[in-house]
C-alpha positions as a Markdown table, in Angstrom:
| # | Residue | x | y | z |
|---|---|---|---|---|
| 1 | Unk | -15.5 | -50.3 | -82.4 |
| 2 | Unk | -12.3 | -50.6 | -80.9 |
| 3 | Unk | -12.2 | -47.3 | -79.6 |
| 4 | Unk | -15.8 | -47.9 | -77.5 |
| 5 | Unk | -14.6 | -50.8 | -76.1 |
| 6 | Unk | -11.8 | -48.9 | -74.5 |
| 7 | Unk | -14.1 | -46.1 | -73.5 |
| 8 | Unk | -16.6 | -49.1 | -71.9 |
| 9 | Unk | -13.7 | -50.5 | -70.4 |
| 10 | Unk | -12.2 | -47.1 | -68.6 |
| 11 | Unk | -16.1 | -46.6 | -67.7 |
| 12 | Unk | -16.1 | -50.1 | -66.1 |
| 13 | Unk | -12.8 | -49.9 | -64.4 |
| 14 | Unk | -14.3 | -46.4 | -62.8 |
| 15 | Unk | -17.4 | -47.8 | -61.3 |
| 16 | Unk | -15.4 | -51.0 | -59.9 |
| 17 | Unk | -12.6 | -48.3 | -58.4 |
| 18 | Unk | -15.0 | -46.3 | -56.9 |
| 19 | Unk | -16.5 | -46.8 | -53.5 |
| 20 | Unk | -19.9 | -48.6 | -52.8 |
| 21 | Unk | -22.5 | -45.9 | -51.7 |
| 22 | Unk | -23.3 | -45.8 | -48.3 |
| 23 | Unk | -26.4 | -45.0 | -48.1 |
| 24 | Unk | -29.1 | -48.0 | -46.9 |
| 25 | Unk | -31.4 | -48.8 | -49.1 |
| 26 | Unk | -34.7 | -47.0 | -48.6 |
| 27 | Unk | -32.8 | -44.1 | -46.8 |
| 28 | Unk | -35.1 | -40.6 | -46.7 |
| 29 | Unk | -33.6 | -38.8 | -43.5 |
| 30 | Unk | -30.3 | -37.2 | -43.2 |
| 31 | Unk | -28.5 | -35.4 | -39.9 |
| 32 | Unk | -25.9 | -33.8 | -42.7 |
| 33 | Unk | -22.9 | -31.8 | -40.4 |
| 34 | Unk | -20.6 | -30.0 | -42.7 |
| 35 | Unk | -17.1 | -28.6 | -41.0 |
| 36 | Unk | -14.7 | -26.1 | -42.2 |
| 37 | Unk | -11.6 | -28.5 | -42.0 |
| 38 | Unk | -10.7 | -31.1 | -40.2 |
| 39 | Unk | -9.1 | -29.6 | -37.3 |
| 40 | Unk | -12.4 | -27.2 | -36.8 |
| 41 | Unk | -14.5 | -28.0 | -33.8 |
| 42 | Unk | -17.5 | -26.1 | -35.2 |
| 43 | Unk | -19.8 | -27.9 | -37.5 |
| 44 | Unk | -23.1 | -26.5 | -39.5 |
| 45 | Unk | -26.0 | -29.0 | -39.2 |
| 46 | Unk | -29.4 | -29.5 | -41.4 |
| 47 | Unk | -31.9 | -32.0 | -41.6 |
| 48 | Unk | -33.0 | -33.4 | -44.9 |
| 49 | Unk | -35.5 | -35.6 | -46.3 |
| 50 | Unk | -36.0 | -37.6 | -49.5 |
| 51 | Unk | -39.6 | -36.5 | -50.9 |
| 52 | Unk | -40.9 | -37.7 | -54.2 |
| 53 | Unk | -37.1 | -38.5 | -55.0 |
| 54 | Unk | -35.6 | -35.2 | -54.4 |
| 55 | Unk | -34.1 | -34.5 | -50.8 |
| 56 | Unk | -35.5 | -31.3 | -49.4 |
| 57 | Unk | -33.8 | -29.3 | -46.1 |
| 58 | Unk | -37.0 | -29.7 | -43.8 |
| 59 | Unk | -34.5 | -27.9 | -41.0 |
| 60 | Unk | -31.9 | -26.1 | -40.4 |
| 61 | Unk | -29.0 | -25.0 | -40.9 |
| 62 | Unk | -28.1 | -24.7 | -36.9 |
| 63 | Unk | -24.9 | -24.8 | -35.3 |
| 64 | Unk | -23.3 | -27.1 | -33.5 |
| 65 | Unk | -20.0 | -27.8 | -32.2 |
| 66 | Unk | -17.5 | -31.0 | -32.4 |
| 67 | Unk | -14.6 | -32.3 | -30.6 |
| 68 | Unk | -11.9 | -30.2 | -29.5 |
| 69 | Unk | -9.2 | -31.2 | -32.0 |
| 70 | Unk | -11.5 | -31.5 | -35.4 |
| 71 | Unk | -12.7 | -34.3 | -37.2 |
| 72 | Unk | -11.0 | -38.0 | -38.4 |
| 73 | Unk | -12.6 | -40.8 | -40.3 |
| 74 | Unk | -14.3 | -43.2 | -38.4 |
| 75 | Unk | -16.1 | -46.6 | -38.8 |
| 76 | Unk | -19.6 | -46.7 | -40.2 |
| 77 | Unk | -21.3 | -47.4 | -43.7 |
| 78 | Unk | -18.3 | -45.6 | -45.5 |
| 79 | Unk | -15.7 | -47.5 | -47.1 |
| 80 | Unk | -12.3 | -45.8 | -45.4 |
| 81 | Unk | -10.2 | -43.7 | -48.7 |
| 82 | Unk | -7.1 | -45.5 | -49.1 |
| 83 | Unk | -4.3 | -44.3 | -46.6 |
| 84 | Unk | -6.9 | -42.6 | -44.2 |
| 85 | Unk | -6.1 | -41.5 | -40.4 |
| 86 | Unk | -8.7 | -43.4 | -38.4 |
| 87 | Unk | -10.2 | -42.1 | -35.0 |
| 88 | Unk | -8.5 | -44.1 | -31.9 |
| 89 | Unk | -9.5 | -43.6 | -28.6 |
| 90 | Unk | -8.7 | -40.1 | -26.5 |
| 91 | Unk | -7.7 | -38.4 | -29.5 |
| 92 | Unk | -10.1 | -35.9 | -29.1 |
| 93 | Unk | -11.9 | -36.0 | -32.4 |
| 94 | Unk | -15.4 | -36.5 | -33.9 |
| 95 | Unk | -15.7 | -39.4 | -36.1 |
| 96 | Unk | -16.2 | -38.3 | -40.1 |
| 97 | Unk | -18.2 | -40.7 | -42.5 |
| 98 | Unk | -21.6 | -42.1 | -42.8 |
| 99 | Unk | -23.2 | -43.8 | -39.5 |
| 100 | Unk | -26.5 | -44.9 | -38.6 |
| 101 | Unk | -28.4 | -43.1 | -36.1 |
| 102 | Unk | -29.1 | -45.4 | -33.4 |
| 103 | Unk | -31.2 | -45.1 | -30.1 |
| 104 | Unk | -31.9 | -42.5 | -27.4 |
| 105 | Unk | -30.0 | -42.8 | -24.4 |
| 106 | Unk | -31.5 | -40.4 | -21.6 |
| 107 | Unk | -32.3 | -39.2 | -17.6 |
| 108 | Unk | -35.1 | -36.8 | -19.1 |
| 109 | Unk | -38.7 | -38.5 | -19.6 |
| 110 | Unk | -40.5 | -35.6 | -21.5 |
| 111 | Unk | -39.3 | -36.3 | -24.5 |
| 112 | Unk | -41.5 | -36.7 | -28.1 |
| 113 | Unk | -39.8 | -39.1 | -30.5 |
| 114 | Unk | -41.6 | -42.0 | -32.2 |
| 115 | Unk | -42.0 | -45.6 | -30.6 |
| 116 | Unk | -39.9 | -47.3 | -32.8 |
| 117 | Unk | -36.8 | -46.0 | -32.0 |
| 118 | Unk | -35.2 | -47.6 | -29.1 |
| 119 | Unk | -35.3 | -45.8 | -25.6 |
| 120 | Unk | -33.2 | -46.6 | -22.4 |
| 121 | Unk | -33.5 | -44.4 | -19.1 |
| 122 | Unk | -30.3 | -44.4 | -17.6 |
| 123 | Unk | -30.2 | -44.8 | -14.3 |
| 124 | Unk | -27.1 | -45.3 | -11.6 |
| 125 | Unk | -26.9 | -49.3 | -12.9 |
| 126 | Unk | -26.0 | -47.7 | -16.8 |
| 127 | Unk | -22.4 | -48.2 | -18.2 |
| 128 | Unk | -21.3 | -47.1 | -21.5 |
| 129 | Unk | -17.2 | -49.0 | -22.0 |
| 130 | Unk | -14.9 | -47.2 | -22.5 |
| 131 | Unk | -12.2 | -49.3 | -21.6 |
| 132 | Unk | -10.0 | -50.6 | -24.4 |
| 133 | Unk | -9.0 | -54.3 | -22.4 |
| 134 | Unk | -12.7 | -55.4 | -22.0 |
| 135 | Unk | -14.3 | -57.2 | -23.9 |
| 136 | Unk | -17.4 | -55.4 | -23.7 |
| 137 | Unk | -15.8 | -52.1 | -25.4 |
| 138 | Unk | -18.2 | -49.6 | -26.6 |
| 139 | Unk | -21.3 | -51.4 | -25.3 |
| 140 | Unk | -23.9 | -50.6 | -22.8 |
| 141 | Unk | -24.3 | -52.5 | -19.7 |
| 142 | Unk | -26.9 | -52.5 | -17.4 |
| 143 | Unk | -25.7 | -54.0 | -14.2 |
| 144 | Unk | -28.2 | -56.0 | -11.3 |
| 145 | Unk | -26.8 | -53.2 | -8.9 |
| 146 | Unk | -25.8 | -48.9 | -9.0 |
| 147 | Unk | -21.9 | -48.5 | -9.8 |
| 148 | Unk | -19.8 | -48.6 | -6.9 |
| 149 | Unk | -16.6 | -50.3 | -7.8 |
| 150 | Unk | -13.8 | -47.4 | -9.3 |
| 151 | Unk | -14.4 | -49.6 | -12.8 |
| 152 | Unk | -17.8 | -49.6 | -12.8 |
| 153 | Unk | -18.1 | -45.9 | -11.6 |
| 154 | Unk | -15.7 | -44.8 | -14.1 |
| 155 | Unk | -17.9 | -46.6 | -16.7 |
| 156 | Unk | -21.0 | -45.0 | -16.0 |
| 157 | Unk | -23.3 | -43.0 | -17.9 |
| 158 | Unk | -23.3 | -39.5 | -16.6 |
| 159 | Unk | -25.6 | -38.7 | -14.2 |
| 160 | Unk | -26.8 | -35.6 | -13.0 |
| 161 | Unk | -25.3 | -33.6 | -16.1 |
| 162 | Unk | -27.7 | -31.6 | -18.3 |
| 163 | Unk | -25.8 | -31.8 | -20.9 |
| 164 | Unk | -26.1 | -35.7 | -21.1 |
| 165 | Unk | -29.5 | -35.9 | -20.2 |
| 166 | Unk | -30.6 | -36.6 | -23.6 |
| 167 | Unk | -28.1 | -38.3 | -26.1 |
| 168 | Unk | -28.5 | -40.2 | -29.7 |
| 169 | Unk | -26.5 | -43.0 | -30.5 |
| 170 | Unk | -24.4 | -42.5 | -33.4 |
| 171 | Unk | -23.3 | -45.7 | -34.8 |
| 172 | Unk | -19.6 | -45.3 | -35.0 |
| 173 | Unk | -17.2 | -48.4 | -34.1 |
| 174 | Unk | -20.4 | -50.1 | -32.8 |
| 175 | Unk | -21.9 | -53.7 | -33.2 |
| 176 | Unk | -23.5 | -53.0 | -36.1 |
| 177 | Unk | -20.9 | -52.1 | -37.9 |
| 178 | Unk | -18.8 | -55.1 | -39.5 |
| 179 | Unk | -16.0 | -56.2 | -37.7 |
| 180 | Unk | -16.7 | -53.5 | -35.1 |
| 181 | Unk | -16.3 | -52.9 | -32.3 |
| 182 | Unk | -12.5 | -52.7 | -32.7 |
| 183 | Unk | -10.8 | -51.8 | -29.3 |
| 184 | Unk | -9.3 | -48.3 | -28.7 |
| 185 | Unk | -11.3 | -46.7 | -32.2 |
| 186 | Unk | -13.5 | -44.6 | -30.3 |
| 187 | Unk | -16.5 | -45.1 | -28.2 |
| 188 | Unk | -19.3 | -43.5 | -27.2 |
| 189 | Unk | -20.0 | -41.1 | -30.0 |
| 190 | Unk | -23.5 | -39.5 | -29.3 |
| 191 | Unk | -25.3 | -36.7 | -29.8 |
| 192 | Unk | -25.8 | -34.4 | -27.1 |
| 193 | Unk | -26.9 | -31.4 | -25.8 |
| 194 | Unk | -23.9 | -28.3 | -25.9 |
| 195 | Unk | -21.9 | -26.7 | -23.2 |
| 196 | Unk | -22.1 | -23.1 | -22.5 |
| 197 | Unk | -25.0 | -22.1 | -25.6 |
| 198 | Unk | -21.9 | -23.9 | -27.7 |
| 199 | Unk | -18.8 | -21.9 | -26.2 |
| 200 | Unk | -17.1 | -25.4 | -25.4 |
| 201 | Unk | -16.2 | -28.4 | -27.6 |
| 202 | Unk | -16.5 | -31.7 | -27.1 |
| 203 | Unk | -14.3 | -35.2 | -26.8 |
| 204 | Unk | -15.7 | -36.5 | -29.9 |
| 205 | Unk | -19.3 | -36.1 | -29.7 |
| 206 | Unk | -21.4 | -33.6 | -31.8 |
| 207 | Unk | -23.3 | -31.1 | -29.5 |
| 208 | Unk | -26.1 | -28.6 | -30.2 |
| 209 | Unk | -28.5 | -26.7 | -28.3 |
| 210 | Unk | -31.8 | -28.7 | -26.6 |
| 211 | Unk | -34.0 | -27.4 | -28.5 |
| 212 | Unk | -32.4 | -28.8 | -31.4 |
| 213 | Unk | -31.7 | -31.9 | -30.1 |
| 214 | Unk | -35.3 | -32.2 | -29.1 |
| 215 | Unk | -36.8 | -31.0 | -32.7 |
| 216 | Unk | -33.8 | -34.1 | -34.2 |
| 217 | Unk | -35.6 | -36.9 | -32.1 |
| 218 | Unk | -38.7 | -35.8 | -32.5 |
| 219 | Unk | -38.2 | -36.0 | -36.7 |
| 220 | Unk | -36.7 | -39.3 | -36.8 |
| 221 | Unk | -38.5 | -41.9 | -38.2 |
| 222 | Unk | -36.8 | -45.2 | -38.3 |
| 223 | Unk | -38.6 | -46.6 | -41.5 |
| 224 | Unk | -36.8 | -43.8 | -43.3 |
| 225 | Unk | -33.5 | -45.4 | -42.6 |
| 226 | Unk | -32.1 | -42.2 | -41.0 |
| 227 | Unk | -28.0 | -41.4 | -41.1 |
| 228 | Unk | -25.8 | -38.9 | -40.1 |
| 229 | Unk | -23.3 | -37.7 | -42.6 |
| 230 | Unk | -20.5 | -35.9 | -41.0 |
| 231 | Unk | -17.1 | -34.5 | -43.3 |
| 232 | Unk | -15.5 | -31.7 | -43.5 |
| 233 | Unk | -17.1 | -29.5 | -46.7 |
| 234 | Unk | -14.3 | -30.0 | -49.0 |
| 235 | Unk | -14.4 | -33.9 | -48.4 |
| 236 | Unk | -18.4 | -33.9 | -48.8 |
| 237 | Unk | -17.8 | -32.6 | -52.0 |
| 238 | Unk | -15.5 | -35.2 | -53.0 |
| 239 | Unk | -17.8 | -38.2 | -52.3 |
| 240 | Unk | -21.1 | -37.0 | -52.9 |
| 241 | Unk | -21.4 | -38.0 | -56.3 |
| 242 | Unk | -19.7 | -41.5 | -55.4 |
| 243 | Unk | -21.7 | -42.1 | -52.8 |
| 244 | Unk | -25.0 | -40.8 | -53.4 |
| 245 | Unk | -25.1 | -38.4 | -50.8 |
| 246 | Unk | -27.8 | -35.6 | -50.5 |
């Protein structure tokens, strides 16, 4: 008896160590990007899907590429591993965790994606903060006029840039993450649409081609509580069993 107490005991002192999954209840879809390392920019991506219980790869895997110095734990759903490195503005790095998938931010109107996720058309009045002293940090703002001032301008959405004519929120350091958004850990994290059929890397979004992109917006279904799970492989590994990944 004594000794299955202490075996109930180590099994109890486990669970309450380990880190509270991630997931959201009722979650079915998953943008999963696996990286070599942390410092790689390159970043395999699949789409799966929770049927009958079981997830199944319904795309993929296609490649994509990540920001120009690697990877770095963000702020999302994932409880941060003790002592972890986390993103700060400028550093050139795409957030690593578990983040929901938020809405489409674009200049192109042809696009097939269902009703229910959020849409803006940006236009010459659209900001995205970047700027660490306001108080509006990685938030959209849509002003009564176009940008003109050298804030405002620098501020603005990109316009006229194929390669940010259609972009995905993803939910790092945003307001729907607790205590977020923190000033100067990162903003405006999207997906977006690559650079040169994936020659270039990014500042800390995660690219892939259009057709891609198109096929990832036109999949997501917002009753299926979609994420995107980002981590190098060797890290995935670690916390999938924690944290109920796919």
């Amino acid at each position: 008896m004594k000794r299955f107490l202490l075996v109930l005991l180590s099994l109890f002192s486990f669970v309450a160590q380990s880190p509270a999954a991630p997931l959201p209840d009722g979650c079915e879809q998953a943008v999963v990007g696996a990286a070599d390392g942390w410092n790689s920019s390159h970043v395999v991506l699949s789409l799966l899907e929770k049927r009958g219980g079981q997830w199944q790869m319904v795309k993929g895997p296609f490649a994509g590429r990540l920001g120009e110095a690697g990877l770095v734990w963000g702020l999302g759903r994932h409880p941060l591993p003790k002592g972890a490195t986390v993103k700060r503005e400028g550093d050139n790095r795409s957030p690593a965790g578990v983040f929901d998938v938020g809405g489409i931010w674009a200049t192109q109107s042809d696009l097939k994606f269902n009703r229910r996720i959020p849409f803006v058309k940006v236009g010459p009045s659209d900001l995205w903060v970047s700027d660490v002293k306001s108080p509006l940090y990685n938030r959209h703002v849509r002003l009564d006029h176009p940008a003109r001032t050298s804030w405002e301008l620098n501020e603005q959405m990109k316009l006229n840039d194929h390669a940010h004519s259609i972009k995905l929120l993803i939910c790092h350091n945003t307001e729907n993450v607790q205590g977020c958004p923190i000033p100067g850990r990162g903003s405006s994290i999207f997906f977006h649409i690559w650079r040169g059929a994936g020659k270039y890397p990014t500042a800390g979004c995660t690219t892939m081609s259009e057709e891609n992109l198109r096929a990832v917006l036109a999949w997501l279904d917002p009753k299926k509580k979609p994420v995107y799970i980002l981590m190098p492989r060797d890290e995935y590994m670690r916390y999938r069993s924690a944290w109920g990944l796919p």
